[in-house]
């Protein structure tokens, strides 16, 4: 499996737990499109959460970091998420709920049309840990 080809029978919680342990992120989560109507996109698989507020967050295409990744299919990173205001287009509710200062998000797509059906987000709660394009590569390669 890769970030471009997740399978319907993949154990996403095991992937989240493995990434959480392997790379020492403070939080790792996967948001997936629900199979039942209205097909909302929610944070379903998480590790390192400090509360249960992530369960109430519904992602929207183009809004927030995860929404941007859903809409564009392009990875995104930010090292100042707590500085964002809710009026900012890339405001990240999951980062606010989990007090994440630095996050990286990559799209999860399905073949053959490469439709984005989820987002993998990992982050740190302390400014001392910065995310970079290396984190995007590490996460993408870990999904292979």
Coordinates of N, CA, C and O in Angstrom, one line a residue:
X1 N 0.8 -1.2 0.0 CA 0.0 0.0 0.0 C 0.9 1.2 0.0 O 1.9 1.3 0.6
X2 N 0.5 2.3 -0.7 CA 1.2 3.5 -0.7 C 0.2 4.6 -0.4 O -1.0 4.4 -0.3
X3 N 0.7 5.8 -0.4 CA -0.2 7.0 -0.2 C -1.1 7.1 -1.4 O -2.2 7.7 -1.3
X4 N -0.7 6.5 -2.5 CA -1.6 6.6 -3.7 C -2.5 5.4 -3.8 O -3.4 5.5 -4.6
X5 N -2.3 4.3 -3.1 CA -3.1 3.2 -3.3 C -3.5 2.5 -2.0 O -3.2 1.3 -1.8
X6 N -4.3 3.1 -1.1 CA -4.8 2.4 0.0 C -5.9 1.3 -0.4 O -6.6 1.6 -1.3
X7 N -5.9 0.3 0.3 CA -6.9 -0.8 0.0 C -8.0 -0.8 1.0 O -7.9 -0.3 2.1
X8 N -9.2 -1.3 0.6 CA -10.4 -1.3 1.4 C -10.1 -2.2 2.6 O -10.8 -2.1 3.6
X9 N -9.3 -3.2 2.5 CA -9.1 -4.2 3.6 C -7.8 -3.8 4.5 O -7.4 -4.6 5.2
X10 N -7.4 -2.6 4.4 CA -6.2 -2.2 5.1 C -6.6 -1.9 6.6 O -7.6 -1.3 6.8
X11 N -5.8 -2.3 7.5 CA -6.0 -2.0 8.9 C -5.4 -0.6 9.2 O -4.2 -0.5 9.6
X12 N -6.1 0.4 9.0 CA -5.6 1.8 9.2 C -5.2 2.1 10.6 O -4.3 2.9 10.8
X13 N -5.9 1.5 11.6 CA -5.5 1.8 13.0 C -4.1 1.2 13.2 O -3.3 1.8 13.9
X14 N -3.8 0.1 12.7 CA -2.4 -0.5 12.8 C -1.4 0.4 12.2 O -0.3 0.6 12.7
X15 N -1.7 1.0 11.0 CA -0.8 1.9 10.4 C -0.6 3.1 11.2 O 0.6 3.6 11.4
X16 N -1.6 3.7 11.8 CA -1.5 4.9 12.6 C -0.6 4.6 13.8 O 0.3 5.3 14.2
X17 N -0.9 3.4 14.5 CA -0.1 3.0 15.7 C 1.3 2.8 15.3 O 2.2 3.2 16.1
X18 N 1.6 2.2 14.2 CA 3.0 2.0 13.7 C 3.7 3.3 13.5 O 4.9 3.5 13.9
X19 N 3.1 4.2 12.8 CA 3.7 5.5 12.5 C 3.9 6.3 13.8 O 4.9 7.0 13.9
X20 N 3.0 6.3 14.6 CA 3.1 7.0 15.9 C 4.3 6.5 16.7 O 5.0 7.3 17.3
X21 N 4.5 5.2 16.8 CA 5.6 4.6 17.5 C 6.9 4.8 16.8 O 7.9 5.1 17.4
X22 N 6.9 4.6 15.5 CA 8.2 4.6 14.7 C 8.8 6.0 14.6 O 10.0 6.2 14.7
X23 N 8.0 7.1 14.4 CA 8.6 8.4 14.2 C 8.4 9.3 15.4 O 8.7 10.5 15.3
X24 N 7.9 8.9 16.5 CA 7.8 9.7 17.7 C 6.9 11.0 17.5 O 7.2 12.0 18.1
X25 N 5.9 10.9 16.6 CA 5.0 12.1 16.5 C 4.2 12.1 17.8 O 3.9 11.1 18.4
X26 N 3.7 13.3 18.1 CA 2.8 13.4 19.3 C 1.4 13.0 19.0 O 0.6 12.6 19.8
X27 N 1.0 13.1 17.7 CA -0.3 12.7 17.2 C -0.2 12.2 15.8 O 0.5 12.8 15.0
X28 N -0.9 11.2 15.5 CA -1.1 10.7 14.1 C -2.5 10.3 13.9 O -3.1 9.7 14.8
X29 N -3.1 10.7 12.8 CA -4.5 10.4 12.6 C -4.8 10.3 11.1 O -4.1 10.8 10.2
X30 N -5.8 9.5 10.8 CA -6.3 9.3 9.4 C -7.8 9.7 9.4 O -8.6 9.2 10.2
X31 N -8.1 10.6 8.5 CA -9.5 10.9 8.3 C -10.0 10.3 7.0 O -9.3 10.3 6.0
X32 N -11.1 9.6 7.1 CA -11.6 8.9 5.9 C -13.1 9.3 5.6 O -13.8 9.6 6.5
X33 N -13.4 9.1 4.4 CA -14.8 9.4 4.0 C -15.7 8.2 4.5 O -15.4 7.0 4.3
X34 N -16.8 8.5 5.2 CA -17.7 7.5 5.7 C -18.4 6.8 4.6 O -18.7 7.4 3.5
X35 N -18.6 5.5 4.8 CA -19.2 4.7 3.7 C -20.7 5.0 3.6 O -21.3 4.7 2.5
X36 N -21.4 5.5 4.6 CA -22.8 5.7 4.6 C -23.1 7.2 4.3 O -22.3 8.1 4.7
X37 N -24.2 7.4 3.6 CA -24.6 8.8 3.3 C -24.8 9.6 4.6 O -25.2 9.0 5.6
X38 N -24.4 10.8 4.7 CA -24.0 11.7 3.7 C -22.5 11.7 3.3 O -22.0 12.7 2.8
X39 N -21.8 10.7 3.7 CA -20.3 10.5 3.3 C -19.4 11.6 3.9 O -18.6 12.1 3.1
X40 N -19.7 11.9 5.1 CA -18.8 12.9 5.7 C -17.4 12.3 5.9 O -17.2 11.1 6.0
X41 N -16.5 13.3 6.1 CA -15.1 12.9 6.3 C -14.7 13.2 7.7 O -14.8 14.4 8.1
X42 N -14.3 12.2 8.5 CA -14.0 12.4 9.9 C -12.7 11.7 10.3 O -12.3 10.8 9.6
X43 N -12.2 12.2 11.4 CA -11.0 11.5 11.9 C -11.4 10.3 12.6 O -12.1 10.3 13.6
X44 N -11.1 9.1 12.0 CA -11.5 7.8 12.5 C -10.5 7.1 13.2 O -10.7 6.4 14.2
X45 N -9.2 7.1 12.7 CA -8.1 6.4 13.3 C -7.1 7.3 13.8 O -6.5 8.1 13.1
X46 N -6.9 7.3 15.1 CA -5.9 8.2 15.7 C -5.0 7.5 16.8 O -5.4 6.5 17.3
X47 N -3.9 8.1 17.0 CA -3.0 7.7 18.1 C -2.4 8.9 18.7 O -2.0 9.8 18.0
X48 N -2.2 8.9 20.0 CA -1.6 10.1 20.7 C -2.6 11.2 21.0 O -2.2 12.3 21.4
X49 N -3.9 10.9 20.9 CA -4.9 12.0 21.1 C -4.9 12.2 22.7 O -4.7 11.4 23.5
X50 N -5.2 13.5 23.0 CA -5.3 13.9 24.4 C -6.7 14.0 24.9 O -7.0 14.2 26.1
X51 N -7.7 14.0 23.9 CA -9.1 14.1 24.3 C -9.9 13.4 23.1 O -9.3 12.9 22.2
X52 N -11.2 13.5 23.2 CA -12.1 12.9 22.3 C -12.7 13.9 21.3 O -13.6 13.6 20.5
X53 N -12.3 15.2 21.3 CA -12.9 16.2 20.5 C -12.7 15.9 19.0 O -13.5 16.4 18.2
X54 N -11.7 15.1 18.6 CA -11.5 14.8 17.2 C -12.7 14.1 16.6 O -12.9 14.2 15.4
X55 N -13.4 13.4 17.4 CA -14.6 12.7 16.9 C -15.7 13.6 16.3 O -16.5 13.2 15.5
X56 N -15.8 14.8 16.8 CA -16.8 15.8 16.3 C -16.4 16.6 15.1 O -17.2 17.3 14.5
X57 N -15.1 16.5 14.7 CA -14.7 17.3 13.6 C -15.1 16.7 12.3 O -14.8 15.5 12.1
X58 N -15.7 17.4 11.4 CA -16.1 17.0 10.1 C -15.3 17.8 9.1 O -15.3 19.1 9.1
X59 N -14.5 17.2 8.2 CA -13.7 17.9 7.3 C -14.5 18.3 6.1 O -15.5 17.7 5.7
X60 N -14.1 19.4 5.5 CA -14.7 20.0 4.3 C -13.6 20.2 3.2 O -12.5 20.7 3.6
X61 N -13.9 19.9 2.0 CA -13.0 20.1 0.9 C -12.6 21.6 0.9 O -13.4 22.4 0.8
X62 N -11.3 21.8 0.8 CA -10.8 23.2 0.6 C -10.7 24.0 1.9 O -10.1 25.1 1.9
X63 N -11.2 23.5 3.0 CA -11.2 24.3 4.3 C -10.2 23.6 5.3 O -10.4 22.4 5.5
X64 N -9.3 24.3 5.8 CA -8.3 23.7 6.7 C -7.2 22.9 6.0 O -7.3 22.7 4.8
X65 N -6.2 22.5 6.7 CA -5.1 21.8 6.2 C -5.6 20.5 5.6 O -5.3 20.2 4.4
X66 N -6.3 19.7 6.3 CA -6.8 18.4 5.8 C -7.8 18.6 4.6 O -7.7 17.9 3.7
X67 N -8.6 19.7 4.7 CA -9.5 19.9 3.6 C -8.8 20.3 2.3 O -9.2 20.0 1.2
X68 N -7.7 21.1 2.5 CA -6.9 21.5 1.4 C -6.3 20.2 0.7 O -6.3 20.1 -0.5
X69 N -5.8 19.3 1.5 CA -5.2 18.1 1.0 C -6.2 17.2 0.3 O -6.0 16.6 -0.7
X70 N -7.4 17.2 0.9 CA -8.5 16.4 0.3 C -8.9 17.0 -1.1 O -9.1 16.3 -2.1
X71 N -8.9 18.3 -1.2 CA -9.3 19.0 -2.4 C -8.3 18.9 -3.5 O -8.6 18.6 -4.7
X72 N -7.0 19.1 -3.1 CA -5.9 19.2 -4.1 C -5.2 17.9 -4.4 O -4.6 17.7 -5.4
X73 N -5.2 17.0 -3.4 CA -4.4 15.8 -3.5 C -2.9 16.0 -3.3 O -2.1 15.2 -3.7
X74 N -2.5 17.2 -2.7 CA -1.2 17.6 -2.6 C -0.8 17.6 -1.1 O -1.6 18.1 -0.3
X75 N 0.3 17.1 -0.7 CA 0.8 17.1 0.7 C 0.9 18.5 1.2 O 1.2 19.5 0.4
X76 N 0.8 18.7 2.5 CA 0.9 20.1 3.1 C 1.6 20.0 4.4 O 1.4 19.0 5.1
X77 N 2.4 21.0 4.8 CA 2.9 21.1 6.1 C 2.9 22.5 6.6 O 2.8 23.4 5.8
X78 N 2.9 22.6 8.0 CA 2.8 23.9 8.6 C 3.5 23.8 9.9 O 3.2 22.9 10.7
X79 N 4.3 24.8 10.2 CA 5.0 24.8 11.5 C 4.5 25.9 12.4 O 5.3 26.3 13.3
X80 N 3.3 26.4 12.2 CA 2.8 27.4 13.1 C 1.3 27.3 13.1 O 0.5 28.3 13.0
X81 N 0.7 26.1 13.4 CA -0.7 25.9 13.3 C -1.5 26.6 14.4 O -2.6 27.0 14.1
X82 N -0.9 26.8 15.5 CA -1.6 27.4 16.6 C -1.7 28.9 16.4 O -2.5 29.6 17.1
X83 N -0.9 29.5 15.5 CA -1.0 30.9 15.1 C -2.2 31.2 14.2 O -2.5 32.4 14.0
X84 N -2.7 30.2 13.6 CA -3.8 30.4 12.7 C -5.1 30.7 13.4 O -5.4 30.1 14.4
X85 N -5.9 31.6 12.8 CA -7.2 32.0 13.4 C -8.3 31.2 12.6 O -8.1 30.8 11.5
X86 N -9.4 31.0 13.3 CA -10.5 30.2 12.6 C -10.9 30.8 11.3 O -11.6 30.2 10.5
X87 N -10.6 32.1 11.1 CA -11.0 32.7 9.8 C -10.1 32.5 8.7 O -10.3 32.7 7.5
X88 N -8.9 31.9 9.0 CA -7.9 31.6 8.0 C -8.4 30.4 7.2 O -8.9 29.5 7.8
X89 N -8.1 30.4 5.9 CA -8.5 29.3 5.1 C -7.8 27.9 5.4 O -8.4 26.9 5.2
X90 N -6.7 28.0 6.0 CA -6.0 26.8 6.4 C -6.1 26.5 7.9 O -5.3 25.7 8.5
X91 N -7.0 27.1 8.6 CA -7.2 26.9 10.0 C -7.4 25.4 10.2 O -8.1 24.7 9.4
X92 N -6.8 24.8 11.2 CA -6.8 23.3 11.4 C -7.5 23.0 12.7 O -6.8 23.0 13.7
X93 N -8.8 22.6 12.7 CA -9.4 22.3 14.0 C -8.8 21.1 14.8 O -8.7 21.2 16.0
X94 N -8.3 20.1 14.1 CA -7.7 19.0 14.8 C -6.4 19.5 15.5 O -6.1 19.0 16.6
X95 N -5.7 20.4 14.9 CA -4.4 20.9 15.5 C -4.8 21.7 16.7 O -4.1 21.6 17.8
X96 N -5.9 22.5 16.6 CA -6.3 23.3 17.8 C -6.8 22.4 18.9 O -6.4 22.5 20.1
X97 N -7.6 21.3 18.6 CA -8.1 20.4 19.6 C -7.0 19.6 20.3 O -7.1 19.4 21.5
X98 N -6.0 19.3 19.5 CA -4.9 18.5 20.1 C -3.7 19.3 20.4 O -2.6 18.8 20.8
X99 N -3.8 20.6 20.3 CA -2.7 21.6 20.6 C -1.4 21.2 19.8 O -0.3 21.2 20.4
X100 N -1.6 20.9 18.5 CA -0.4 20.6 17.7 C 0.1 21.9 17.1 O -0.6 22.7 16.5
X101 N 1.4 22.1 17.3 CA 2.1 23.3 16.7 C 2.6 23.1 15.3 O 2.6 24.0 14.5
X102 N 3.0 21.9 15.0 CA 3.6 21.6 13.7 C 2.9 20.3 13.1 O 2.9 19.3 13.8
X103 N 2.4 20.4 11.9 CA 1.7 19.2 11.3 C 2.1 19.0 9.9 O 2.5 20.0 9.2
X104 N 2.0 17.8 9.4 CA 2.2 17.4 8.0 C 1.0 16.5 7.7 O 0.6 15.7 8.5
X105 N 0.5 16.8 6.5 CA -0.7 16.0 6.0 C -0.4 15.5 4.6 O 0.1 16.3 3.7
X106 N -0.7 14.2 4.3 CA -0.6 13.7 3.0 C -1.9 13.0 2.6 O -2.6 12.5 3.4
X107 N -2.2 13.0 1.3 CA -3.4 12.5 0.8 C -3.4 10.9 0.7 O -2.3 10.4 0.5
X108 N -4.5 10.3 0.9 CA -4.6 8.8 0.7 C -5.6 8.7 -0.5 O -6.7 9.2 -0.4
X109 N -5.2 8.1 -1.5 CA -6.0 8.0 -2.7 C -6.2 6.5 -3.1 O -5.5 5.6 -2.7
X110 N -7.2 6.3 -3.9 CA -7.6 4.9 -4.4 C -7.4 4.9 -5.9 O -7.8 5.8 -6.6
X111 N -6.9 3.8 -6.4 CA -6.8 3.6 -7.9 C -8.2 3.2 -8.4 O -9.1 2.9 -7.6
X112 N -8.5 3.2 -9.7 CA -7.6 3.6 -10.7 C -7.7 5.1 -11.1 O -6.9 5.6 -11.8
X113 N -8.6 5.8 -10.4 CA -8.8 7.2 -10.8 C -8.1 8.2 -9.8 O -8.2 9.4 -10.0
X114 N -7.4 7.7 -8.9 CA -6.6 8.5 -7.9 C -7.5 9.4 -7.2 O -7.1 10.6 -6.9
X115 N -8.7 9.0 -6.8 CA -9.6 9.8 -6.0 C -9.1 9.9 -4.5 O -8.7 8.9 -3.9
X116 N -9.0 11.1 -4.0 CA -8.6 11.3 -2.6 C -9.7 10.9 -1.7 O -10.8 11.5 -1.7
X117 N -9.5 9.9 -0.9 CA -10.6 9.4 0.0 C -10.2 9.6 1.5 O -10.9 9.2 2.4
X118 N -9.0 10.1 1.7 CA -8.6 10.3 3.1 C -7.3 11.1 3.2 O -6.7 11.5 2.2
X119 N -7.0 11.4 4.5 CA -5.9 12.2 4.8 C -5.1 11.6 6.0 O -5.8 11.3 7.0
X120 N -3.8 11.5 5.9 CA -3.0 11.1 7.0 C -2.3 12.4 7.5 O -1.7 13.1 6.8
X121 N -2.5 12.7 8.8 CA -2.0 13.8 9.4 C -1.1 13.4 10.6 O -1.5 12.6 11.4
X122 N 0.1 14.0 10.7 CA 1.0 13.7 11.9 C 1.5 15.1 12.4 O 1.7 16.0 11.6
X123 N 1.7 15.1 13.7 CA 2.2 16.4 14.2 C 2.8 16.3 15.6 O 2.8 15.3 16.2
X124 N 3.4 17.5 15.9 CA 4.1 17.6 17.2 C 3.4 18.7 18.0 O 2.8 19.7 17.5
X125 N 3.5 18.6 19.3 CA 2.9 19.6 20.3 C 3.9 20.6 20.7 O 3.6 21.6 21.4
X126 N 5.2 20.4 20.4 CA 6.2 21.3 20.9 C 7.0 22.0 19.7 O 7.3 21.3 18.7
X127 N 7.3 23.3 19.9 CA 7.9 24.0 18.8 C 9.3 23.5 18.4 O 9.8 23.7 17.4
X128 N 9.9 22.7 19.4 CA 11.2 22.2 19.1 C 11.3 21.2 18.0 O 12.3 21.0 17.4
X129 N 10.2 20.6 17.6 CA 10.1 19.6 16.6 C 9.4 20.3 15.4 O 8.3 20.6 15.4
X130 N 10.2 20.5 14.3 CA 9.7 21.1 13.1 C 9.4 20.0 12.1 O 10.1 19.0 12.0
X131 N 8.4 20.2 11.2 CA 8.1 19.2 10.1 C 8.7 19.8 8.9 O 8.8 21.0 8.7
X132 N 9.1 18.9 7.9 CA 9.7 19.4 6.7 C 9.2 18.4 5.6 O 8.5 17.5 5.8
X133 N 9.7 18.6 4.4 CA 9.4 17.8 3.3 C 10.0 16.4 3.5 O 9.5 15.4 3.0
X134 N 10.9 16.3 4.4 CA 11.5 14.9 4.8 C 10.4 14.1 5.5 O 10.3 12.9 5.3
X135 N 9.5 14.8 6.3 CA 8.4 14.1 6.9 C 7.4 13.6 5.9 O 6.9 12.5 6.1
X136 N 7.2 14.4 4.9 CA 6.2 14.0 3.8 C 6.8 12.7 3.2 O 6.0 11.7 3.0
X137 N 8.0 12.7 2.9 CA 8.7 11.5 2.2 C 8.6 10.3 3.2 O 8.3 9.2 2.8
X138 N 9.0 10.5 4.4 CA 9.0 9.4 5.4 C 7.6 8.8 5.6 O 7.5 7.6 5.5
X139 N 6.6 9.6 5.7 CA 5.2 9.1 5.8 C 4.8 8.4 4.6 O 4.2 7.3 4.7
X140 N 5.0 9.0 3.4 CA 4.6 8.4 2.2 C 5.3 7.0 2.0 O 4.7 6.0 1.6
X141 N 6.6 7.0 2.2 CA 7.3 5.7 2.1 C 6.9 4.7 3.1 O 7.0 3.5 2.8
X142 N 6.5 5.1 4.3 CA 6.1 4.1 5.3 C 4.7 3.4 4.9 O 4.4 2.4 5.5
X143 N 4.0 4.0 4.0 CA 2.8 3.4 3.6 C 2.9 2.4 2.5 O 2.0 1.7 2.1
X144 N 4.1 2.3 2.0 CA 4.4 1.3 0.9 C 4.3 -0.1 1.4 O 4.5 -0.5 2.5

